[in-house]
mmCIF file of C-alpha atoms in Angstrom:
data_model
loop_
_atom_site.group_PDB
_atom_site.id
_atom_site.type_symbol
_atom_site.label_atom_id
_atom_site.label_comp_id
_atom_site.label_asym_id
_atom_site.label_seq_id
_atom_site.Cartn_x
_atom_site.Cartn_y
_atom_site.Cartn_z
ATOM 1 C CA MET J 16 57.838 164.916 65.423
ATOM 2 C CA TRP J 17 57.023 168.065 63.442
ATOM 3 C CA THR J 18 60.372 167.852 61.657
ATOM 4 C CA ILE J 19 59.483 164.365 60.421
ATOM 5 C CA TYR J 20 55.986 165.567 59.501
ATOM 6 C CA LEU J 21 57.361 168.439 57.388
ATOM 7 C CA LYS J 22 59.960 166.132 55.833
ATOM 8 C CA GLU J 23 57.203 163.726 54.721
ATOM 9 C CA LEU J 24 55.146 166.565 53.274
ATOM 10 C CA LEU J 25 58.170 167.955 51.430
ATOM 11 C CA GLU J 26 58.906 164.560 49.894
ATOM 12 C CA LEU J 27 55.284 164.312 48.826
ATOM 13 C CA VAL J 28 55.389 167.666 47.031
ATOM 14 C CA ARG J 29 58.653 166.734 45.297
ATOM 15 C CA ASP J 30 57.210 163.439 44.010
ATOM 16 C CA ARG J 31 55.412 164.425 40.808
ATOM 17 C CA ARG J 32 53.398 161.201 40.466
ATOM 18 C CA THR J 33 52.101 161.337 44.034
ATOM 19 C CA PHE J 34 51.386 165.047 43.722
ATOM 20 C CA ILE J 35 49.199 164.385 40.670
ATOM 21 C CA PHE J 36 47.189 161.714 42.498
ATOM 22 C CA THR J 37 46.748 163.772 45.661
ATOM 23 C CA VAL J 38 46.161 167.288 44.331
ATOM 24 C CA PHE J 39 45.594 167.456 40.588
ATOM 25 C CA ILE J 40 43.018 164.646 40.257
ATOM 26 C CA PRO J 41 40.778 165.668 43.225
ATOM 27 C CA VAL J 42 40.868 169.360 42.355
ATOM 28 C CA PHE J 43 40.651 169.247 38.575
ATOM 29 C CA GLY J 44 40.362 165.669 37.313
ATOM 30 C CA MET J 45 37.371 164.283 39.232
ATOM 31 C CA PRO J 46 35.130 167.404 39.041
ATOM 32 C CA LEU J 47 35.820 167.737 35.313
ATOM 33 C CA ILE J 48 35.135 164.036 34.725
ATOM 34 C CA PHE J 49 31.802 164.086 36.579
ATOM 35 C CA SER J 50 30.744 167.416 35.082
ATOM 36 C CA GLY J 51 31.703 166.269 31.605
ATOM 37 C CA PHE J 52 29.837 163.002 32.061
ATOM 38 C CA GLY J 53 26.715 164.823 33.285
ATOM 39 C CA TYR J 54 26.799 167.254 30.372
ATOM 40 C CA LEU J 55 27.485 164.460 27.871
ATOM 41 C CA SER J 56 24.687 162.213 29.169
ATOM 42 C CA SER J 57 22.077 165.013 29.134
ATOM 43 C CA THR J 58 23.140 166.013 25.611
ATOM 44 C CA LEU J 59 22.972 162.423 24.348
ATOM 45 C CA PHE J 60 19.523 161.957 25.894
ATOM 46 C CA LYS J 61 18.260 165.070 24.119
ATOM 47 C CA GLN J 62 19.782 163.970 20.818
ATOM 48 C CA ALA J 63 18.325 160.454 21.139
ATOM 49 C CA SER J 64 14.862 161.872 21.869
ATOM 50 C CA THR J 65 14.850 164.133 18.794
ATOM 51 C CA ALA J 66 17.069 162.240 16.342
ATOM 52 C CA GLU J 67 15.587 161.010 13.069
ATOM 53 C CA MET J 68 14.164 157.517 13.499
ATOM 54 C CA THR J 69 13.601 155.390 10.412
ATOM 55 C CA TYR J 70 10.826 152.821 10.451
ATOM 56 C CA ALA J 71 8.697 150.549 8.281
ATOM 57 C CA VAL J 72 4.975 149.853 8.367
ATOM 58 C CA PHE J 73 3.115 146.840 7.065
ATOM 59 C CA GLY J 74 -0.677 146.868 6.799
ATOM 60 C CA LYS J 75 -1.143 150.610 6.604
ATOM 61 C CA GLU J 76 -4.498 150.084 4.895
ATOM 62 C CA HIS J 77 -5.815 148.402 8.069
ATOM 63 C CA ALA J 78 -5.222 151.512 10.192
ATOM 64 C CA PRO J 79 -4.597 154.486 7.880
ATOM 65 C CA GLN J 80 -5.054 157.071 10.651
ATOM 66 C CA LEU J 81 -2.316 155.506 12.732
ATOM 67 C CA ALA J 82 0.016 155.279 9.733
ATOM 68 C CA GLU J 83 -0.611 158.944 8.926
ATOM 69 C CA ARG J 84 0.091 159.924 12.513
ATOM 70 C CA PHE J 85 3.509 158.257 12.398
ATOM 71 C CA ALA J 86 4.184 159.895 9.017
ATOM 72 C CA ARG J 87 3.354 163.348 10.454
ATOM 73 C CA GLU J 88 5.416 162.849 13.580
ATOM 74 C CA LYS J 89 8.556 164.996 13.642
ATOM 75 C CA GLY J 90 11.759 162.967 13.630
ATOM 76 C CA PHE J 91 10.214 159.851 12.041
ATOM 77 C CA HIS J 92 11.081 158.788 8.495
ATOM 78 C CA GLU J 93 9.397 155.841 6.785
ATOM 79 C CA ILE J 94 11.431 153.273 4.804
ATOM 80 C CA VAL J 95 9.648 150.888 2.456
ATOM 81 C CA LEU J 96 10.606 147.230 2.824
ATOM 82 C CA ALA J 97 9.686 144.494 0.329
ATOM 83 C CA SER J 98 8.271 142.051 2.873
ATOM 84 C CA GLN J 99 8.065 141.328 6.589
ATOM 85 C CA ASP J 100 10.963 138.903 6.209
ATOM 86 C CA ASP J 101 13.215 141.932 5.669
ATOM 87 C CA ILE J 102 12.401 143.438 9.056
ATOM 88 C CA LYS J 103 15.046 141.653 11.122
ATOM 89 C CA PRO J 104 17.883 142.114 8.576
ATOM 90 C CA ALA J 105 16.944 145.779 8.168
ATOM 91 C CA ILE J 106 17.039 146.363 11.932
ATOM 92 C CA GLY J 107 20.314 144.446 12.173
ATOM 93 C CA ALA J 108 21.818 146.590 9.400
ATOM 94 C CA GLU J 109 20.396 149.711 11.122
ATOM 95 C CA ARG J 110 18.406 150.702 8.011
ATOM 96 C CA ILE J 111 15.378 151.026 10.288
ATOM 97 C CA LYS J 112 14.985 151.380 14.049
ATOM 98 C CA PHE J 113 11.615 149.646 14.273
ATOM 99 C CA ALA J 114 8.783 148.190 12.237
ATOM 100 C CA LEU J 115 5.050 148.109 12.846
ATOM 101 C CA VAL J 116 2.873 145.253 11.591
ATOM 102 C CA ILE J 117 -0.809 146.163 11.600
ATOM 103 C CA PRO J 118 -3.032 143.080 11.336
ATOM 104 C CA ALA J 119 -5.977 142.835 8.973
ATOM 105 C CA GLY J 120 -9.293 143.728 10.523
ATOM 106 C CA LEU J 121 -7.911 146.200 13.054
ATOM 107 C CA THR J 122 -10.244 148.959 11.884
ATOM 108 C CA GLY J 123 -13.225 146.615 12.225
ATOM 109 C CA GLN J 124 -12.152 145.592 15.718
ATOM 110 C CA LEU J 125 -11.886 149.191 16.814
ATOM 111 C CA ALA J 126 -15.229 150.028 15.221
ATOM 112 C CA ALA J 127 -16.762 147.135 17.198
ATOM 113 C CA GLN J 128 -15.242 148.548 20.410
ATOM 114 C CA GLN J 129 -12.801 145.670 20.663
ATOM 115 C CA GLN J 130 -9.207 146.052 21.700
ATOM 116 C CA GLY J 131 -6.769 145.685 18.816
ATOM 117 C CA LYS J 132 -3.087 144.803 18.808
ATOM 118 C CA ILE J 133 -0.237 145.766 16.496
ATOM 119 C CA GLU J 134 3.248 144.256 16.432
ATOM 120 C CA LEU J 135 6.335 146.299 17.243
ATOM 121 C CA HIS J 136 9.629 144.881 15.976
ATOM 122 C CA TYR J 137 12.791 146.518 17.330
ATOM 123 C CA ASN J 138 16.087 145.734 18.989
ATOM 124 C CA SER J 139 15.381 145.833 22.717
ATOM 125 C CA ALA J 140 18.998 145.148 23.694
ATOM 126 C CA ALA J 141 19.617 148.695 24.836
ATOM 127 C CA THR J 142 20.236 150.083 28.303
ATOM 128 C CA VAL J 143 17.886 152.998 27.717
ATOM 129 C CA ASP J 144 14.943 151.991 25.536
ATOM 130 C CA VAL J 145 14.422 155.196 23.565
ATOM 131 C CA THR J 146 12.784 153.480 20.551
ATOM 132 C CA ARG J 147 9.890 151.938 22.461
ATOM 133 C CA LYS J 148 9.420 155.141 24.451
ATOM 134 C CA ARG J 149 9.070 157.273 21.309
ATOM 135 C CA VAL J 150 6.726 154.774 19.618
ATOM 136 C CA LEU J 151 4.526 154.638 22.718
ATOM 137 C CA ALA J 152 4.344 158.434 22.767
ATOM 138 C CA VAL J 153 2.884 158.450 19.220
ATOM 139 C CA LEU J 154 0.577 155.541 19.998
ATOM 140 C CA SER J 155 -0.686 157.279 23.136
ATOM 141 C CA ALA J 156 -1.782 160.220 21.008
ATOM 142 C CA GLU J 157 -3.701 157.860 18.701
ATOM 143 C CA ASN J 158 -5.298 156.121 21.678
ATOM 144 C CA GLY J 159 -6.368 159.503 22.980
ATOM 145 C CA ALA J 160 -8.116 160.277 19.694
ATOM 146 C CA LEU J 161 -9.868 156.897 19.736
ATOM 147 C CA ARG J 162 -11.064 157.560 23.275
ATOM 148 C CA GLN J 163 -12.564 160.826 22.130
ATOM 149 C CA GLN J 164 -14.448 158.998 19.375
ATOM 150 C CA ALA J 165 -15.665 156.358 21.821
ATOM 151 C CA MET J 166 -16.794 159.063 24.164
ATOM 152 C CA ALA J 167 -18.834 160.675 21.390
ATOM 153 C CA ARG J 168 -20.305 157.298 20.324
ATOM 154 C CA PHE J 169 -21.449 156.386 23.831
ATOM 155 C CA ASN J 170 -22.446 159.937 24.642
ATOM 156 C CA LEU J 171 -20.068 159.970 27.588
ATOM 157 C CA SER J 172 -18.862 163.193 29.060
ATOM 158 C CA LYS J 173 -15.201 163.665 29.973
ATOM 159 C CA GLU J 174 -16.003 162.928 33.602
ATOM 160 C CA GLN J 175 -17.843 159.722 32.658
ATOM 161 C CA LEU J 176 -14.983 158.645 30.399
ATOM 162 C CA ALA J 177 -12.477 159.303 33.163
ATOM 163 C CA TYR J 178 -14.589 157.201 35.526
ATOM 164 C CA THR J 179 -14.774 154.389 32.953
ATOM 165 C CA LEU J 180 -11.017 154.312 32.454
ATOM 166 C CA ASP J 181 -9.911 154.852 36.055
ATOM 167 C CA PRO J 182 -12.687 154.659 38.667
ATOM 168 C CA ILE J 183 -10.172 155.510 41.398
ATOM 169 C CA GLN J 184 -7.134 157.637 40.636
ATOM 170 C CA LEU J 185 -4.165 158.192 42.883
ATOM 171 C CA GLU J 186 -3.210 161.838 43.356
ATOM 172 C CA ASP J 187 0.352 162.370 44.595
ATOM 173 C CA HIS J 188 1.055 164.952 47.295
ATOM 174 C CA SER J 189 4.705 164.626 48.198
ATOM 175 C CA THR J 190 5.767 166.087 51.521
ATOM 176 C CA ALA J 191 9.367 166.330 50.268
ATOM 177 C CA ASP J 192 10.517 169.609 48.779
ATOM 178 C CA LYS J 193 12.802 169.878 45.750
ATOM 179 C CA ARG J 194 15.970 169.843 47.859
ATOM 180 C CA GLU J 195 14.900 166.686 49.695
ATOM 181 C CA GLN J 196 13.936 164.879 46.481
ATOM 182 C CA MET J 197 17.137 165.673 44.620
ATOM 183 C CA GLY J 198 19.258 165.483 47.760
ATOM 184 C CA ALA J 199 18.312 161.814 48.154
ATOM 185 C CA VAL J 200 20.007 161.135 44.798
ATOM 186 C CA ILE J 201 22.920 163.593 44.974
ATOM 187 C CA GLY J 202 23.516 162.955 48.651
ATOM 188 C CA GLY J 203 23.759 159.232 48.006
ATOM 189 C CA MET J 204 26.588 159.674 45.521
ATOM 190 C CA LEU J 205 28.453 162.460 47.349
ATOM 191 C CA PRO J 206 29.914 160.341 50.185
ATOM 192 C CA TYR J 207 30.944 157.668 47.696
ATOM 193 C CA ILE J 208 32.980 160.217 45.731
ATOM 194 C CA LEU J 209 34.409 162.070 48.729
ATOM 195 C CA LEU J 210 35.457 158.939 50.605
ATOM 196 C CA MET J 211 37.089 157.505 47.512
ATOM 197 C CA VAL J 212 39.033 160.723 46.927
ATOM 198 C CA CYS J 213 40.048 160.822 50.592
ATOM 199 C CA LEU J 214 41.282 157.232 50.438
ATOM 200 C CA MET J 215 42.989 157.319 47.054
ATOM 201 C CA ALA J 216 44.777 160.612 47.754
ATOM 202 C CA ALA J 217 46.462 159.119 50.837
ATOM 203 C CA MET J 218 47.089 155.722 49.249
ATOM 204 C CA TYR J 219 50.295 156.405 47.334
ATOM 205 C CA PRO J 220 51.964 158.550 50.027
ATOM 206 C CA ALA J 221 51.102 155.791 52.531
ATOM 207 C CA ILE J 222 52.871 153.166 50.446
ATOM 208 C CA ASP J 223 55.912 155.383 50.140
ATOM 209 C CA THR J 224 56.125 156.398 53.773
ATOM 210 C CA GLY J 225 56.144 152.838 55.100
ATOM 211 C CA ALA J 226 57.146 150.215 52.546
ATOM 212 C CA GLY J 227 59.025 152.824 50.492
ATOM 213 C CA GLU J 228 61.257 153.697 53.462
ATOM 214 C CA LYS J 229 61.976 149.998 53.947
ATOM 215 C CA GLU J 230 63.048 149.615 50.328
ATOM 216 C CA ARG J 231 65.240 152.723 50.394
ATOM 217 C CA GLY J 232 66.793 151.622 53.681
ATOM 218 C CA THR J 233 65.996 154.927 55.372
ATOM 219 C CA LEU J 234 63.706 153.451 58.001
ATOM 220 C CA GLU J 235 66.626 152.301 60.150
ATOM 221 C CA THR J 236 68.130 155.808 60.022
ATOM 222 C CA LEU J 237 64.824 157.285 61.079
ATOM 223 C CA LEU J 238 64.538 154.863 63.993
ATOM 224 C CA LEU J 239 67.981 155.933 65.228
ATOM 225 C CA ALA J 240 66.903 159.583 65.369
ATOM 226 C CA PRO J 241 66.410 160.993 68.904
ATOM 227 C CA VAL J 242 62.609 160.823 68.735
ATOM 228 C CA SER J 243 60.248 158.230 70.087
ATOM 229 C CA ARG J 244 58.548 155.727 67.821
ATOM 230 C CA SER J 245 55.206 157.166 68.854
ATOM 231 C CA ALA J 246 56.316 160.541 67.497
ATOM 232 C CA ILE J 247 57.408 158.920 64.209
ATOM 233 C CA VAL J 248 54.075 157.136 63.835
ATOM 234 C CA LEU J 249 52.148 160.289 64.698
ATOM 235 C CA ALA J 250 54.132 162.364 62.185
ATOM 236 C CA LYS J 251 53.531 159.894 59.366
ATOM 237 C CA PHE J 252 49.875 159.546 60.372
ATOM 238 C CA LEU J 253 49.382 163.325 60.386
ATOM 239 C CA MET J 254 50.978 163.600 56.943
ATOM 240 C CA LEU J 255 48.572 161.004 55.493
ATOM 241 C CA PHE J 256 45.650 162.566 57.355
ATOM 242 C CA THR J 257 46.547 166.010 55.965
ATOM 243 C CA VAL J 258 46.818 164.730 52.400
ATOM 244 C CA GLY J 259 43.539 162.754 52.471
ATOM 245 C CA LEU J 260 41.505 165.462 54.163
ATOM 246 C CA THR J 261 42.967 168.292 52.059
ATOM 247 C CA SER J 262 42.223 166.464 48.816
ATOM 248 C CA ALA J 263 38.578 165.846 49.781
ATOM 249 C CA LEU J 264 38.108 169.454 50.936
ATOM 250 C CA LEU J 265 39.752 170.807 47.788
ATOM 251 C CA MET J 266 37.377 168.716 45.730
ATOM 252 C CA ILE J 267 34.353 170.213 47.546
ATOM 253 C CA VAL J 268 35.692 173.714 46.822
ATOM 254 C CA SER J 269 36.467 172.794 43.219
ATOM 255 C CA VAL J 270 32.977 171.369 42.601
ATOM 256 C CA GLY J 271 31.434 174.455 44.228
ATOM 257 C CA VAL J 272 33.394 176.774 41.924
ATOM 258 C CA LEU J 273 32.526 174.635 38.907
ATOM 259 C CA ILE J 274 28.797 174.685 39.702
ATOM 260 C CA HIS J 275 28.895 178.422 40.374
ATOM 261 C CA PHE J 276 30.251 179.189 36.910
ATOM 262 C CA PHE J 277 28.853 176.325 34.811
ATOM 263 C CA GLY J 278 25.832 175.196 36.842
ATOM 264 C CA GLY J 279 23.406 176.341 34.129
ATOM 265 C CA LEU J 280 24.593 173.543 31.850
ATOM 266 C CA VAL J 281 23.511 170.755 34.232
ATOM 267 C CA GLY J 282 19.922 171.880 34.918
ATOM 268 C CA SER J 283 18.269 174.609 36.956
ATOM 269 C CA ASP J 284 16.691 172.249 39.529
ATOM 270 C CA LEU J 285 20.092 170.877 40.495
ATOM 271 C CA VAL J 286 21.566 174.350 40.834
ATOM 272 C CA GLN J 287 18.624 175.502 42.979
ATOM 273 C CA MET J 288 19.041 172.472 45.211
ATOM 274 C CA LEU J 289 22.778 173.087 45.590
ATOM 275 C CA HIS J 290 22.199 176.752 46.372
ATOM 276 C CA ALA J 291 19.779 175.650 49.122
ATOM 277 C CA ILE J 292 22.623 173.836 50.905
ATOM 278 C CA GLY J 293 23.844 176.318 53.489
ATOM 279 C CA PRO J 294 27.413 176.947 54.677
ATOM 280 C CA LEU J 295 26.587 175.165 57.944
ATOM 281 C CA ASP J 296 25.667 171.961 56.105
ATOM 282 C CA LEU J 297 28.833 172.129 54.013
ATOM 283 C CA ALA J 298 30.887 172.724 57.143
ATOM 284 C CA MET J 299 29.299 169.667 58.762
ATOM 285 C CA VAL J 300 30.047 167.542 55.682
ATOM 286 C CA ALA J 301 33.661 168.705 55.924
ATOM 287 C CA LEU J 302 33.654 168.011 59.670
ATOM 288 C CA MET J 303 32.463 164.464 59.006
ATOM 289 C CA LEU J 304 35.472 163.960 56.737
ATOM 290 C CA VAL J 305 37.941 164.689 59.561
ATOM 291 C CA PRO J 306 37.602 161.414 61.525
ATOM 292 C CA THR J 307 37.036 159.505 58.276
ATOM 293 C CA ALA J 308 40.363 160.734 56.899
ATOM 294 C CA ALA J 309 41.957 159.720 60.204
ATOM 295 C CA ILE J 310 40.532 156.179 59.870
ATOM 296 C CA PHE J 311 41.935 155.831 56.359
ATOM 297 C CA ALA J 312 45.320 157.257 57.392
ATOM 298 C CA ALA J 313 45.667 154.811 60.299
ATOM 299 C CA ILE J 314 44.677 151.767 58.205
ATOM 300 C CA LEU J 315 46.897 152.711 55.264
ATOM 301 C CA LEU J 316 49.898 153.364 57.495
ATOM 302 C CA SER J 317 49.428 150.026 59.293
ATOM 303 C CA ILE J 318 49.371 148.123 56.007
ATOM 304 C CA SER J 319 52.325 150.028 54.587
ATOM 305 C CA ILE J 320 54.425 149.395 57.702
ATOM 306 C CA TYR J 321 53.641 145.679 57.531
ATOM 307 C CA ALA J 322 54.502 145.291 53.827
ATOM 308 C CA LYS J 323 58.041 144.240 52.866
ATOM 309 C CA SER J 324 58.154 146.242 49.647
ATOM 310 C CA TYR J 325 56.386 148.930 47.621
ATOM 311 C CA LYS J 326 54.834 146.284 45.367
ATOM 312 C CA GLU J 327 53.526 144.211 48.262
ATOM 313 C CA ALA J 328 52.031 147.282 49.899
ATOM 314 C CA ALA J 329 50.255 148.240 46.667
ATOM 315 C CA GLY J 330 48.822 144.723 46.373
ATOM 316 C CA MET J 331 47.585 144.747 49.964
ATOM 317 C CA ILE J 332 46.065 148.219 49.824
ATOM 318 C CA SER J 333 44.177 147.784 46.531
ATOM 319 C CA PRO J 334 41.462 145.521 48.051
ATOM 320 C CA LEU J 335 40.875 148.263 50.602
ATOM 321 C CA ILE J 336 39.040 150.187 47.867
ATOM 322 C CA ILE J 337 36.386 147.454 47.712
ATOM 323 C CA VAL J 338 36.128 147.382 51.506
ATOM 324 C CA THR J 339 35.506 151.129 51.409
ATOM 325 C CA ILE J 340 33.005 151.006 48.554
ATOM 326 C CA LEU J 341 30.723 148.340 50.009
ATOM 327 C CA PRO J 342 29.711 150.134 53.268
ATOM 328 C CA THR J 343 29.177 153.309 51.258
ATOM 329 C CA LEU J 344 26.954 151.546 48.728
ATOM 330 C CA VAL J 345 24.865 150.096 51.571
ATOM 331 C CA ALA J 346 23.643 153.643 52.204
ATOM 332 C CA LEU J 347 22.086 153.639 48.712
ATOM 333 C CA LEU J 348 20.039 150.479 49.280
ATOM 334 C CA PRO J 349 16.271 150.810 49.808
ATOM 335 C CA GLY J 350 15.205 150.641 53.417
ATOM 336 C CA VAL J 351 18.578 151.790 54.766
ATOM 337 C CA GLU J 352 17.872 155.040 56.594
ATOM 338 C CA LEU J 353 19.813 156.863 59.252
ATOM 339 C CA ASN J 354 18.747 155.519 62.655
ATOM 340 C CA TRP J 355 20.518 154.591 65.875
ATOM 341 C CA ARG J 356 21.365 151.117 64.580
ATOM 342 C CA TRP J 357 22.964 152.267 61.320
ATOM 343 C CA ALA J 358 24.644 155.147 63.161
ATOM 344 C CA MET J 359 26.927 152.556 64.772
ATOM 345 C CA VAL J 360 28.149 151.017 61.490
ATOM 346 C CA PRO J 361 31.487 152.575 60.418
ATOM 347 C CA LEU J 362 31.583 154.354 57.034
ATOM 348 C CA THR J 363 27.904 153.541 56.371
ATOM 349 C CA ASN J 364 26.988 155.994 59.146
ATOM 350 C CA VAL J 365 29.194 158.654 57.537
ATOM 351 C CA ALA J 366 27.594 158.086 54.130
ATOM 352 C CA LEU J 367 24.084 158.257 55.618
ATOM 353 C CA ALA J 368 24.934 161.398 57.590
ATOM 354 C CA MET J 369 26.253 163.178 54.460
ATOM 355 C CA LYS J 370 23.121 162.140 52.590
ATOM 356 C CA GLU J 371 20.869 163.590 55.300
ATOM 357 C CA LEU J 372 22.922 166.808 55.390
ATOM 358 C CA VAL J 373 22.498 167.319 51.654
ATOM 359 C CA LYS J 374 18.765 166.580 51.922
ATOM 360 C CA GLY J 375 18.460 169.043 54.818
ATOM 361 C CA THR J 376 16.840 166.464 57.106
ATOM 362 C CA MET J 377 19.717 165.796 59.505
ATOM 363 C CA ASP J 378 18.993 164.896 63.114
ATOM 364 C CA TYR J 379 21.806 166.808 64.795
ATOM 365 C CA ARG J 380 21.760 164.592 67.903
ATOM 366 C CA MET J 381 22.528 161.638 65.665
ATOM 367 C CA PHE J 382 25.188 163.662 63.870
ATOM 368 C CA SER J 383 26.998 164.162 67.191
ATOM 369 C CA VAL J 384 26.841 160.442 67.933
ATOM 370 C CA ILE J 385 28.210 159.535 64.479
ATOM 371 C CA LEU J 386 31.007 162.095 64.772
ATOM 372 C CA LEU J 387 31.926 160.806 68.226
ATOM 373 C CA SER J 388 31.821 157.110 67.270
ATOM 374 C CA THR J 389 33.859 157.735 64.094
ATOM 375 C CA ALA J 390 36.434 159.733 66.076
ATOM 376 C CA LEU J 391 36.675 156.912 68.635
ATOM 377 C CA THR J 392 37.170 154.386 65.822
ATOM 378 C CA ALA J 393 39.936 156.549 64.360
ATOM 379 C CA GLY J 394 41.586 156.836 67.769
ATOM 380 C CA LEU J 395 41.506 153.068 68.293
ATOM 381 C CA LEU J 396 42.979 152.449 64.848
ATOM 382 C CA LEU J 397 45.744 154.984 65.507
ATOM 383 C CA ALA J 398 46.557 153.229 68.800
ATOM 384 C CA LEU J 399 46.658 149.922 66.915
ATOM 385 C CA CYS J 400 48.971 151.458 64.325
ATOM 386 C CA ARG J 401 51.302 152.701 67.076
ATOM 387 C CA TRP J 402 51.378 149.208 68.675
ATOM 388 C CA TRP J 403 51.992 147.715 65.227
ATOM 389 C CA PHE J 404 54.930 150.072 64.581
ATOM 390 C CA ASN J 405 56.565 149.179 67.903
ATOM 391 C CA ARG J 406 56.842 145.487 66.969
ATOM 392 C CA GLU J 407 60.232 144.463 65.563
ATOM 393 C CA GLN J 408 58.649 141.472 63.763
ATOM 394 C CA VAL J 409 56.556 143.900 61.738
ATOM 395 C CA LEU J 410 59.215 146.508 61.023
ATOM 396 C CA PHE J 411 61.842 144.016 59.910
ATOM 397 C CA ARG J 412 59.858 141.187 58.378
ATOM 398 C CA ASN J 413 62.465 140.725 55.649
#
């Protein structure tokens, strides 16, 4: 059995394409992609928040203070348009980002303590609405100044004004510390990434070790070797298990090294949270990957053995990615928390357990149950794979 296991590993190392998918991408590709995306998104957000924003104002004489405030605001640059009919073409041509239309009589309305309205014209078809956010920030400052004037006119103190605006105010006192708050976000994405790496790393070797052997005609030779079919299945299973688990573990190490040297670029809070995760928690995350990698190895090997050719195996295994993603995404849905019911759902329980480990709120009794149930599932799937491999109708479908 071990001879077959080493032979499969040696073939994997010799295959450059498979080696790239199983080692290079998890260790270097994925961490660099996610780190680069995080750095790029934070940089773009900063640039969008401080970039020069051109605008037009109509009716400045009706609210000169507000117009002056926009003119003084850093990063805003006024463009003069001939008429309001030019607003939409100017926004479409990106000459201006937004336009304000101040109605006549606004100053009188405010002086009479009546609420006034101004029109904001802008292109709202954006995923992140930076324009409206920046305009509201300037307008909030103007509203604050008007409140101060109203307070002086009605002889209201700050406390009385606060009571007038918000008689009852909600004061937040979160019981979650920084690690728990950020761990809920990071921990939700971590299992998704790790499980995908674990699955995809073993995917191509699985296709080659089953359907590939059929195409090359080497499966019959292997079956004639003086070893039992159970030993052959176990050797191929262990090879896929080794590849999947090693890739996921290498990715954890790679991300850890990356954060250690370049963590300052992605924000101090994130680095503090990651430093709070102890070696025991990381070891338990890695331990949770062991039966999960075994589940993937057994399923992939079963499909590959059934397929007639390399192409058919690839077509049958590709939908498995969606099947893997959906239970993992369930763990991100609101209301889905780790309890005894969800602890029995395969893959979702693993994702929830990893999330709790990152947050530092893991119930270790439940962790044992999840580990045991996942290991039992892997064992059952391996037994199914062995039964599958012993069937002549499956091995020689063509």
